[in-house]
Structure formats: structure tokens, C-alpha cells
């Protein structure tokens, strides 16, 4: 049983990412992605067709899903709403509850629902939902509550949920292992900097703050998302330009962030432009760093003491200059980078702070698929006890 693989599915509105892996050994047996699902002139009509393509892909790689001894399917679900705070075995009722959350995540949950339905029809094994919001269900009310009318917030479940939780949890645990201390005694900040970006403050393994909110739009500057703006901006854009709410949503989610400021959403391209003296690229970098500092300082104040600051995801793991910029000038607060460690390229978790510095600064590669596979396996094992 223990060597049997788990299939991890991350179904978006028009894509299906899949990975077949063994939770105990982290061995990846096959992985891939189907894109353009349901788009005009795409050969992939729906998620059921995508599932078929995935199986063909596995077969071509020599993996027969019918005979491989599949243990379970773990589904990434972006929004778990107020009630899903743990991995959950999916039955018809759970699927209905996930559908009921679609108004909270109209861009994300419909894809997950289609993926779950297609996978349940195909694979007669336990299906488990792993929610991106779950790790942040522990946010104290003072952090989770928006200062809007109480009745409205309660009726429509309007609160700060946070996202990327699987990654923040995985990285904070791996960081505790890296520094060789108990998770329970550590105050941590994790910066997940990929296309989407989020920060979290974690006390003793429990999340107490995060930068994303009701939706993944709040907080840090991202590839194409603005992160924090004055909510009055919506009124201004509507009054002055006649923009609709839909237009504004698209503007802030798809045309803002690094792309909006500098024309490119990929951080590597941004760095290439910055190196040529491109003023817009430099300003975009500066805004990105300024916002990060703002959050790191705020979380330091919330935690009262910080033990570990971790960088993860594409930008956090790979961009040494960015890591230096985030803690530049903060020596007196305990942040000291060792330039040699910071510049060394590596795929494994490592400390990049100066020896003896009060705060450990770490680079910890995230692995959401492995985390989902492990949580899926752990839930099923706990149920069979
Ligand atoms: P996603 O949020 O889609 O999972 P990733 O974690 O893969 O995104 O991060 C994507 C971002 O990471 C892009 O902006 C990309 O430029 C950046 N990135 C990836 N590899 C590198 C690298 N080697 N050096 C600098 N930036 C990188």
C-alpha cells in the first residue's frame, strides 16, 4: 500500500495539471498539463476529455493508471470558504458545498468542480479535496475581519480567507526542519513569490496573518495583479472612465502588477529590462520590493519576534537580488544576508543568512503537489485507523 501513488489534480477553468507521485518517497512517476480546455477551436472540449488526454499521456510514458495501484486522487481546490479548514474526503455533499462556494471564487472553483466530477467518473478510489484557504482558517478574527457592516459580512461570508495555504504550510514546516527546531516554538514569515504572490505570518505552526483576502487580489504586487489599492480607485475608474465592475476586475487581476507597470509579468524579463536601464522596469521592481518590506515590517510587529524568514516559489527561490533588496537596511532588526550563500544556486532548502544572525533567512523550494499527495495519504490513513 505505502508505495502506491496518489494522483494530484489541479484543475483550472481551462487547464488541468496532473502529477502521479508516491507521498512517502516523493517519487514522481509522471506529470503534465492539458491546456485550452473548452476554448473555441480547442480539441479538448471539457475536463472529461482532458482526463482522457491525461491517461493517454500517462500510457505513452508507460504508466497504466488502471494497474498502477492508484491509492487516491488529491484535488487542489482554491476556495474552501468558512467551513473547510482541513483536507476532506469528497462525497456528493462535499461536492455540493464546493459548488455552493462558487460565488466566492467564480474564477477558480468552477474548474475544480469540473475536474472533480470528471475524475470521480473515471477513478474509483477515494477523492480528497485540499483547500488553498485551509491553512489560513486559523487567522484570528481581528486579522480576518474587514471593517464593513457586520451583518453584510456575515450574510455573504465576506472575510479574509488567504490563499496559497498549502505552500505556506509546507514551506513553514520545511523551514523548521532546516533550522533544526520545533515548529511549535518558531515565529515565521513566509514569502511565496511566483506569478501570484502572498506573505504569511505563522506563530508556532499556526497562521496568524496573510496578505491575500476575500480573493487572491489583495496584498503584494504580483505578475498581473495589483495587490493592495485604495478601494476608492474603483469609484474613480467608474466615474471618470465609465468602466464597469467587470472591466475593473479584469484591469486589476490581469493587466496590473508588474505587467501593468512595466509591460512584462515574467520576473526574468523584468530583470533583463532593468539591467538595460529601463526606468519603468526599475520602478516596478522598487514598488514590488517596497510592498514586500511593508508586509515584512507589519508581520514583525504582529509576531513580536521573528525566527525565520523564508522565500519560496519562482521568484523567491531564484532571484538573489530580490532577496537582498527585501531586507536591505534591516540589519538592526536582525536580518543579515550572507552574499555567498545567497548567490549560490541550489534546488534544496538552505539558509542564506549570515552565520549567527538573529533571524534565519531561508530559501525553501515549495512543492504543492507533494504536499497535496501527503495530506491526501495522511487523511486516508487516519480514517483507516
Ligand atoms: P506560479 O505562481 O505560476 O506557480 P512560479 O512559482 O513558477 O509561478 O513563478 C513564476 C515566476 O518565477 C515568474 O515571474 C518567473 O520569471 C520567475 N522565475 C522562474 N524561474 C526563475 C529564475 N530562474 N530566475 C528568476 N525568476 C524566475
Short mmCIF file of C-alpha atoms and ligand atoms in Angstrom, two decimals:
data_model
loop_
_atom_site.label_atom_id
_atom_site.label_comp_id
_atom_site.label_asym_id
_atom_site.label_seq_id
_atom_site.Cartn_x
_atom_site.Cartn_y
_atom_site.Cartn_z
CA UNK A 1 0.00 0.00 0.00
CA UNK A 2 2.61 2.53 1.03
CA UNK A 3 4.34 2.57 -2.36
CA UNK A 4 1.06 3.12 -4.19
CA UNK A 5 0.91 6.51 -5.91
CA UNK A 6 -1.52 9.37 -5.44
CA UNK A 7 -2.79 11.31 -8.44
CA UNK A 8 -2.72 15.06 -7.75
CA UNK A 9 -5.01 17.17 -9.91
CA UNK A 10 -5.06 20.95 -10.17
CA UNK A 11 -7.98 21.80 -12.43
CA UNK A 12 -8.40 25.41 -13.51
CA UNK A 13 -11.11 26.83 -15.73
CA UNK A 14 -9.17 25.99 -18.89
CA UNK A 15 -6.30 23.79 -17.72
CA UNK A 16 -5.61 20.53 -15.93
CA UNK A 17 -2.25 20.00 -14.23
CA UNK A 18 -1.55 16.48 -13.06
CA UNK A 19 1.13 14.62 -11.22
CA UNK A 20 1.32 10.98 -10.16
CA UNK A 21 3.58 10.58 -7.15
CA UNK A 22 4.38 8.45 -4.15
CA UNK A 23 3.85 10.53 -0.99
CA UNK A 24 6.36 8.66 1.17
CA UNK A 25 9.29 8.85 -1.27
CA UNK A 26 8.32 11.95 -3.28
CA UNK A 27 8.98 9.86 -6.42
CA UNK A 28 7.16 11.47 -9.37
CA UNK A 29 6.00 8.72 -11.74
CA UNK A 30 4.51 11.02 -14.39
CA UNK A 31 3.25 14.57 -14.75
CA UNK A 32 1.93 17.01 -17.30
CA UNK A 33 -0.64 19.60 -18.21
CA UNK A 34 -3.59 19.86 -20.60
CA UNK A 35 -4.38 23.43 -21.63
CA UNK A 36 -7.05 25.34 -23.55
CA UNK A 37 -9.87 23.17 -22.19
CA UNK A 38 -13.23 24.29 -23.53
CA UNK A 39 -11.80 27.13 -25.63
CA UNK A 40 -13.02 27.80 -29.14
CA UNK A 41 -11.29 25.56 -31.71
CA UNK A 42 -9.55 23.60 -28.99
CA UNK A 43 -9.66 19.81 -29.46
CA UNK A 44 -10.24 19.44 -25.70
CA UNK A 45 -13.97 20.01 -25.19
CA UNK A 46 -14.17 19.65 -21.41
CA UNK A 47 -12.48 18.30 -18.29
CA UNK A 48 -13.62 14.74 -19.10
CA UNK A 49 -11.78 14.97 -22.42
CA UNK A 50 -8.77 16.42 -20.60
CA UNK A 51 -8.83 13.45 -18.21
CA UNK A 52 -8.73 11.14 -21.23
CA UNK A 53 -5.75 13.02 -22.65
CA UNK A 54 -4.02 12.74 -19.31
CA UNK A 55 -4.50 8.96 -19.32
CA UNK A 56 -3.16 8.73 -22.88
CA UNK A 57 -0.21 10.81 -21.81
CA UNK A 58 0.46 8.51 -18.86
CA UNK A 59 0.14 5.47 -21.13
CA UNK A 60 2.69 6.96 -23.52
CA UNK A 61 5.02 7.35 -20.53
CA UNK A 62 4.49 3.67 -19.70
CA UNK A 63 2.14 4.28 -16.78
CA UNK A 64 -1.21 2.48 -16.85
CA UNK A 65 -3.46 4.16 -14.30
CA UNK A 66 -5.70 1.05 -14.16
CA UNK A 67 -2.91 -1.23 -12.96
CA UNK A 68 -0.58 1.15 -11.14
CA UNK A 69 -2.42 0.63 -7.82
CA UNK A 70 -3.71 4.16 -7.54
CA UNK A 71 -4.31 4.95 -3.85
CA UNK A 72 -6.35 8.13 -4.14
CA UNK A 73 -6.83 11.35 -6.08
CA UNK A 74 -5.94 14.62 -4.34
CA UNK A 75 -7.67 17.69 -5.77
CA UNK A 76 -6.43 21.23 -5.29
CA UNK A 77 -9.45 23.43 -4.57
CA UNK A 78 -8.77 27.16 -4.38
CA UNK A 79 -11.61 28.31 -2.15
CA UNK A 80 -12.80 26.36 0.88
CA UNK A 81 -14.96 29.16 2.27
CA UNK A 82 -15.58 29.47 6.01
CA UNK A 83 -16.21 25.78 6.69
CA UNK A 84 -13.43 23.73 5.08
CA UNK A 85 -10.42 24.02 7.35
CA UNK A 86 -8.94 20.58 6.68
CA UNK A 87 -8.43 18.10 3.85
CA UNK A 88 -11.81 16.49 3.17
CA UNK A 89 -12.89 13.26 1.51
CA UNK A 90 -15.17 14.19 -1.36
CA UNK A 91 -18.68 12.75 -1.43
CA UNK A 92 -21.77 14.18 -3.14
CA UNK A 93 -22.48 16.50 -0.20
CA UNK A 94 -18.94 17.88 -0.14
CA UNK A 95 -19.08 18.43 -3.88
CA UNK A 96 -22.32 20.36 -3.43
CA UNK A 97 -20.70 22.51 -0.74
CA UNK A 98 -17.78 23.29 -3.07
CA UNK A 99 -20.29 24.30 -5.74
CA UNK A 100 -22.00 26.49 -3.18
CA UNK A 101 -18.70 28.40 -2.79
CA UNK A 102 -18.55 29.39 -6.48
CA UNK A 103 -19.79 32.95 -5.78
CA UNK A 104 -16.73 33.45 -3.55
CA UNK A 105 -14.32 32.19 -6.23
CA UNK A 106 -16.01 32.50 -9.62
CA UNK A 107 -12.68 32.34 -11.48
CA UNK A 108 -11.34 29.31 -9.64
CA UNK A 109 -13.87 26.92 -8.12
CA UNK A 110 -15.84 26.04 -11.29
CA UNK A 111 -12.70 24.46 -12.79
CA UNK A 112 -12.11 22.44 -9.63
CA UNK A 113 -15.71 21.22 -9.67
CA UNK A 114 -15.43 20.09 -13.32
CA UNK A 115 -12.13 18.39 -12.55
CA UNK A 116 -13.57 16.56 -9.54
CA UNK A 117 -16.64 15.41 -11.47
CA UNK A 118 -14.58 14.12 -14.38
CA UNK A 119 -12.07 12.38 -12.10
CA UNK A 120 -14.73 10.75 -9.92
CA UNK A 121 -16.35 9.31 -13.03
CA UNK A 122 -13.02 7.89 -14.13
CA UNK A 123 -11.25 6.67 -10.97
CA UNK A 124 -13.00 4.51 -8.40
CA UNK A 125 -10.72 5.44 -5.47
CA UNK A 126 -11.11 7.95 -2.62
CA UNK A 127 -11.03 11.57 -3.80
CA UNK A 128 -9.76 14.21 -1.38
CA UNK A 129 -10.09 17.99 -1.60
CA UNK A 130 -7.14 20.08 -0.38
CA UNK A 131 -8.16 23.70 0.02
CA UNK A 132 -5.83 26.61 -0.66
CA UNK A 133 -7.59 28.56 2.08
CA UNK A 134 -7.46 25.87 4.79
CA UNK A 135 -4.14 26.79 6.38
CA UNK A 136 -5.48 30.30 6.98
CA UNK A 137 -8.68 29.22 8.72
CA UNK A 138 -6.79 29.94 11.95
CA UNK A 139 -6.50 33.69 11.30
CA UNK A 140 -7.74 35.47 14.43
CA UNK A 141 -10.95 37.47 13.94
CA UNK A 142 -9.02 40.74 14.14
CA UNK A 143 -7.00 39.69 11.09
CA UNK A 144 -9.82 38.01 9.16
CA UNK A 145 -12.45 40.72 9.51
CA UNK A 146 -12.97 43.56 7.04
CA UNK A 147 -14.17 46.81 8.61
CA UNK A 148 -17.50 46.75 6.80
CA UNK A 149 -21.02 46.33 8.22
CA UNK A 150 -21.14 43.20 10.34
CA UNK A 151 -24.47 41.85 9.02
CA UNK A 152 -23.40 42.19 5.43
CA UNK A 153 -20.11 40.42 6.10
CA UNK A 154 -21.83 37.56 7.93
CA UNK A 155 -24.63 37.09 5.44
CA UNK A 156 -22.34 36.93 2.42
CA UNK A 157 -19.36 35.25 4.10
CA UNK A 158 -17.18 38.28 3.37
CA UNK A 159 -13.89 37.97 5.24
CA UNK A 160 -10.21 37.48 4.62
CA UNK A 161 -9.54 33.87 3.64
CA UNK A 162 -6.00 33.84 2.26
CA UNK A 163 -4.68 31.55 -0.50
CA UNK A 164 -1.52 29.55 -1.32
CA UNK A 165 -2.07 27.93 2.09
CA UNK A 166 -0.72 24.54 1.03
CA UNK A 167 2.56 26.20 0.05
CA UNK A 168 2.83 28.37 3.18
CA UNK A 169 2.22 25.35 5.41
CA UNK A 170 4.67 23.13 3.53
CA UNK A 171 7.39 25.78 3.49
CA UNK A 172 7.00 26.69 7.16
CA UNK A 173 7.36 23.02 8.14
CA UNK A 174 10.34 22.53 5.87
CA UNK A 175 11.94 25.70 7.28
CA UNK A 176 11.57 24.37 10.83
CA UNK A 177 13.32 21.18 9.74
CA UNK A 178 16.02 23.20 8.04
CA UNK A 179 16.84 25.20 11.17
CA UNK A 180 16.51 22.07 13.31
CA UNK A 181 13.92 23.45 15.73
CA UNK A 182 10.38 22.54 16.72
CA UNK A 183 7.71 24.15 14.56
CA UNK A 184 5.81 24.95 17.75
CA UNK A 185 8.47 27.29 19.07
CA UNK A 186 9.12 29.28 15.88
CA UNK A 187 7.75 32.61 14.68
CA UNK A 188 7.96 32.67 10.90
CA UNK A 189 7.26 34.82 7.87
CA UNK A 190 6.88 33.06 4.51
CA UNK A 191 7.01 34.98 1.23
CA UNK A 192 5.51 32.97 -1.65
CA UNK A 193 6.62 34.88 -4.76
CA UNK A 194 5.52 33.24 -8.02
CA UNK A 195 3.13 34.61 -10.61
CA UNK A 196 0.77 35.05 -7.70
CA UNK A 197 2.41 36.39 -4.54
CA UNK A 198 1.46 36.18 -0.88
CA UNK A 199 3.01 36.62 2.54
CA UNK A 200 2.12 34.93 5.81
CA UNK A 201 2.89 35.29 9.50
CA UNK A 202 2.99 31.98 11.37
CA UNK A 203 3.27 31.53 15.12
CA UNK A 204 4.14 28.03 16.30
CA UNK A 205 2.96 26.49 13.02
CA UNK A 206 -0.37 28.35 13.16
CA UNK A 207 -1.11 31.05 10.56
CA UNK A 208 -1.98 34.40 12.18
CA UNK A 209 -1.87 36.74 9.15
CA UNK A 210 -1.66 36.57 5.38
CA UNK A 211 -1.67 39.15 2.63
CA UNK A 212 -4.44 37.78 0.37
CA UNK A 213 -8.05 38.35 1.34
CA UNK A 214 -11.55 37.51 0.18
CA UNK A 215 -9.95 36.87 -3.20
CA UNK A 216 -6.31 36.41 -4.30
CA UNK A 217 -6.22 40.04 -5.44
CA UNK A 218 -5.28 41.62 -2.11
CA UNK A 219 -1.77 42.20 -0.83
CA UNK A 220 1.55 42.00 -2.63
CA UNK A 221 2.34 43.20 -6.14
CA UNK A 222 2.06 40.17 -8.48
CA UNK A 223 2.75 39.31 -12.11
CA UNK A 224 -0.54 40.72 -13.39
CA UNK A 225 -2.43 41.59 -10.17
CA UNK A 226 -2.25 44.97 -8.49
CA UNK A 227 -2.39 43.72 -4.91
CA UNK A 228 -3.42 46.48 -2.48
CA UNK A 229 -5.01 49.58 -3.98
CA UNK A 230 -7.25 52.24 -2.48
CA UNK A 231 -10.77 50.76 -2.74
CA UNK A 232 -11.78 54.26 -3.86
CA UNK A 233 -9.94 53.54 -7.11
CA UNK A 234 -12.98 51.56 -8.29
CA UNK A 235 -15.24 54.58 -7.88
CA UNK A 236 -12.74 56.82 -9.64
CA UNK A 237 -12.36 54.50 -12.64
CA UNK A 238 -16.11 54.10 -12.88
CA UNK A 239 -16.85 57.83 -12.61
CA UNK A 240 -14.04 59.12 -14.81
CA UNK A 241 -13.71 56.38 -17.44
CA UNK A 242 -17.15 54.76 -17.25
CA UNK A 243 -15.52 51.40 -16.53
CA UNK A 244 -17.83 48.61 -15.40
CA UNK A 245 -17.11 46.44 -12.39
CA UNK A 246 -16.17 43.64 -14.81
CA UNK A 247 -13.71 45.93 -16.61
CA UNK A 248 -12.14 46.98 -13.33
CA UNK A 249 -11.87 43.38 -12.15
CA UNK A 250 -10.04 42.47 -15.35
CA UNK A 251 -7.82 45.54 -15.10
CA UNK A 252 -6.72 44.77 -11.54
CA UNK A 253 -6.39 40.98 -11.98
CA UNK A 254 -4.96 40.67 -15.48
CA UNK A 255 -3.47 43.97 -16.59
CA UNK A 256 -1.84 45.34 -13.46
CA UNK A 257 1.06 44.31 -11.26
CA UNK A 258 4.44 44.04 -12.97
CA UNK A 259 2.70 43.77 -16.34
CA UNK A 260 0.79 46.96 -15.81
CA UNK A 261 3.76 48.94 -14.55
CA UNK A 262 6.49 47.62 -16.86
CA UNK A 263 4.78 45.69 -19.68
CA UNK A 264 6.06 42.27 -18.61
CA UNK A 265 4.70 39.90 -15.98
CA UNK A 266 7.63 37.47 -16.00
CA UNK A 267 10.21 38.46 -13.41
CA UNK A 268 13.11 37.27 -15.55
CA UNK A 269 12.08 39.59 -18.34
CA UNK A 270 11.64 42.39 -15.83
CA UNK A 271 15.21 41.83 -14.65
CA UNK A 272 16.53 41.86 -18.23
CA UNK A 273 14.86 45.22 -18.82
CA UNK A 274 16.03 46.60 -15.51
CA UNK A 275 19.61 45.66 -16.46
CA UNK A 276 19.34 47.79 -19.60
CA UNK A 277 18.32 50.83 -17.54
CA UNK A 278 14.60 50.63 -18.34
CA UNK A 279 13.05 53.15 -15.96
CA UNK A 280 9.58 51.54 -15.86
CA UNK A 281 11.12 48.16 -15.03
CA UNK A 282 13.18 49.70 -12.24
CA UNK A 283 10.14 51.42 -10.76
CA UNK A 284 8.11 48.18 -10.95
CA UNK A 285 10.90 46.35 -9.09
CA UNK A 286 11.01 49.12 -6.49
CA UNK A 287 7.24 49.04 -5.94
CA UNK A 288 7.34 45.24 -5.63
CA UNK A 289 10.11 45.46 -3.02
CA UNK A 290 8.51 48.38 -1.17
CA UNK A 291 5.29 46.41 -0.73
CA UNK A 292 7.22 43.36 0.49
CA UNK A 293 9.06 45.45 3.07
CA UNK A 294 5.78 46.92 4.20
CA UNK A 295 4.40 43.43 4.89
CA UNK A 296 7.57 42.06 6.48
CA UNK A 297 7.61 45.03 8.87
CA UNK A 298 3.93 44.64 9.67
CA UNK A 299 4.29 40.92 10.37
CA UNK A 300 7.34 41.51 12.54
CA UNK A 301 5.20 43.86 14.64
CA UNK A 302 2.35 41.32 14.82
CA UNK A 303 4.61 38.45 15.81
CA UNK A 304 6.69 40.49 18.25
CA UNK A 305 9.73 38.36 17.49
CA UNK A 306 10.83 36.64 14.30
CA UNK A 307 12.92 33.48 14.00
CA UNK A 308 12.77 32.57 10.30
CA UNK A 309 12.00 34.46 7.07
CA UNK A 310 11.55 32.11 4.10
CA UNK A 311 11.46 32.87 0.39
CA UNK A 312 9.70 30.44 -1.95
CA UNK A 313 8.18 29.95 -5.46
CA UNK A 314 9.70 31.00 -8.80
CA UNK A 315 10.89 34.50 -7.87
CA UNK A 316 11.61 33.83 -4.20
CA UNK A 317 13.65 30.71 -4.93
CA UNK A 318 15.63 32.07 -7.85
CA UNK A 319 16.16 35.80 -7.55
CA UNK A 320 19.04 36.53 -5.18
CA UNK A 321 18.96 40.30 -5.79
CA UNK A 322 15.32 40.48 -4.80
CA UNK A 323 16.01 38.68 -1.52
CA UNK A 324 18.76 41.16 -0.69
CA UNK A 325 16.54 44.11 -1.57
CA UNK A 326 13.72 42.95 0.74
CA UNK A 327 15.94 43.01 3.84
CA UNK A 328 18.25 45.82 2.76
CA UNK A 329 18.81 48.26 5.60
CA UNK A 330 17.22 45.96 8.19
CA UNK A 331 20.46 44.76 9.86
CA UNK A 332 19.49 46.38 13.12
CA UNK A 333 16.28 44.33 13.16
CA UNK A 334 18.27 41.10 12.81
CA UNK A 335 18.20 40.49 9.05
CA UNK A 336 21.66 39.84 7.61
CA UNK A 337 22.18 38.07 4.29
CA UNK A 338 25.39 36.13 3.56
CA UNK A 339 26.13 37.16 -0.04
CA UNK A 340 27.94 33.94 -0.91
CA UNK A 341 25.20 31.67 0.42
CA UNK A 342 22.54 33.87 -1.16
CA UNK A 343 24.15 33.80 -4.60
CA UNK A 344 24.79 30.04 -4.65
CA UNK A 345 22.27 28.29 -6.92
CA UNK A 346 20.61 25.23 -5.48
CA UNK A 347 17.36 23.30 -5.64
CA UNK A 348 17.31 22.34 -1.96
CA UNK A 349 16.19 24.22 1.14
CA UNK A 350 19.03 26.31 2.52
CA UNK A 351 19.83 29.17 4.86
CA UNK A 352 21.17 32.35 3.24
CA UNK A 353 21.54 34.47 6.38
CA UNK A 354 24.89 35.32 7.91
CA UNK A 355 26.17 32.88 10.49
CA UNK A 356 24.93 33.95 13.90
CA UNK A 357 22.38 36.46 12.61
CA UNK A 358 19.37 36.68 14.97
CA UNK A 359 16.88 35.90 12.19
CA UNK A 360 17.42 32.92 9.87
CA UNK A 361 16.70 33.80 6.26
CA UNK A 362 15.92 30.71 4.19
CA UNK A 363 15.23 29.73 0.60
CA UNK A 364 12.79 26.81 0.65
CA UNK A 365 11.58 25.33 -2.66
CA UNK A 366 7.84 24.82 -2.45
CA UNK A 367 6.20 21.62 -3.67
CA UNK A 368 2.44 21.93 -3.60
CA UNK A 369 1.86 18.62 -5.42
CA UNK A 370 3.88 16.69 -2.85
CA UNK A 371 2.10 18.49 -0.03
CA UNK A 372 -1.30 17.62 -1.55
CA UNK A 373 -0.28 13.98 -2.04
CA UNK A 374 0.94 13.73 1.55
CA UNK A 375 -2.14 15.37 3.03
CA UNK A 376 -4.34 13.09 0.94
CA UNK A 377 -2.49 9.99 2.12
CA UNK A 378 -2.44 11.16 5.75
CA UNK A 379 -6.19 11.77 5.80
CA UNK A 380 -6.93 8.32 4.39
CA UNK A 381 -4.57 6.65 6.84
CA UNK A 382 -6.15 8.44 9.79
CA UNK A 383 -9.58 7.22 8.65
CA UNK A 384 -8.46 3.60 8.38
CA UNK A 385 -7.02 3.56 11.93
P1 LIG B 1 3.24 30.00 -10.36
O1 LIG B 1 2.68 31.01 -9.41
O2 LIG B 1 2.59 30.02 -11.71
O3 LIG B 1 3.44 28.64 -9.77
P2 LIG B 1 6.14 30.16 -10.31
O4 LIG B 1 6.31 29.81 -8.89
O5 LIG B 1 6.62 29.19 -11.34
O6 LIG B 1 4.67 30.60 -10.65
O7 LIG B 1 6.88 31.55 -10.54
C1 LIG B 1 6.88 32.21 -11.76
C2 LIG B 1 7.78 33.41 -11.66
O8 LIG B 1 9.07 32.99 -11.22
C3 LIG B 1 7.97 34.16 -12.96
O9 LIG B 1 7.89 35.55 -12.73
C4 LIG B 1 9.38 33.78 -13.36
O10 LIG B 1 10.02 34.81 -14.06
C5 LIG B 1 10.05 33.59 -12.03
N1 LIG B 1 11.21 32.70 -12.18
C6 LIG B 1 11.18 31.40 -12.52
N2 LIG B 1 12.45 30.93 -12.64
C7 LIG B 1 13.26 31.96 -12.39
C8 LIG B 1 14.67 32.12 -12.39
N3 LIG B 1 15.48 31.10 -12.65
N4 LIG B 1 15.15 33.34 -12.07
C9 LIG B 1 14.32 34.37 -11.78
N5 LIG B 1 12.99 34.28 -11.79
C10 LIG B 1 12.46 33.09 -12.09
#
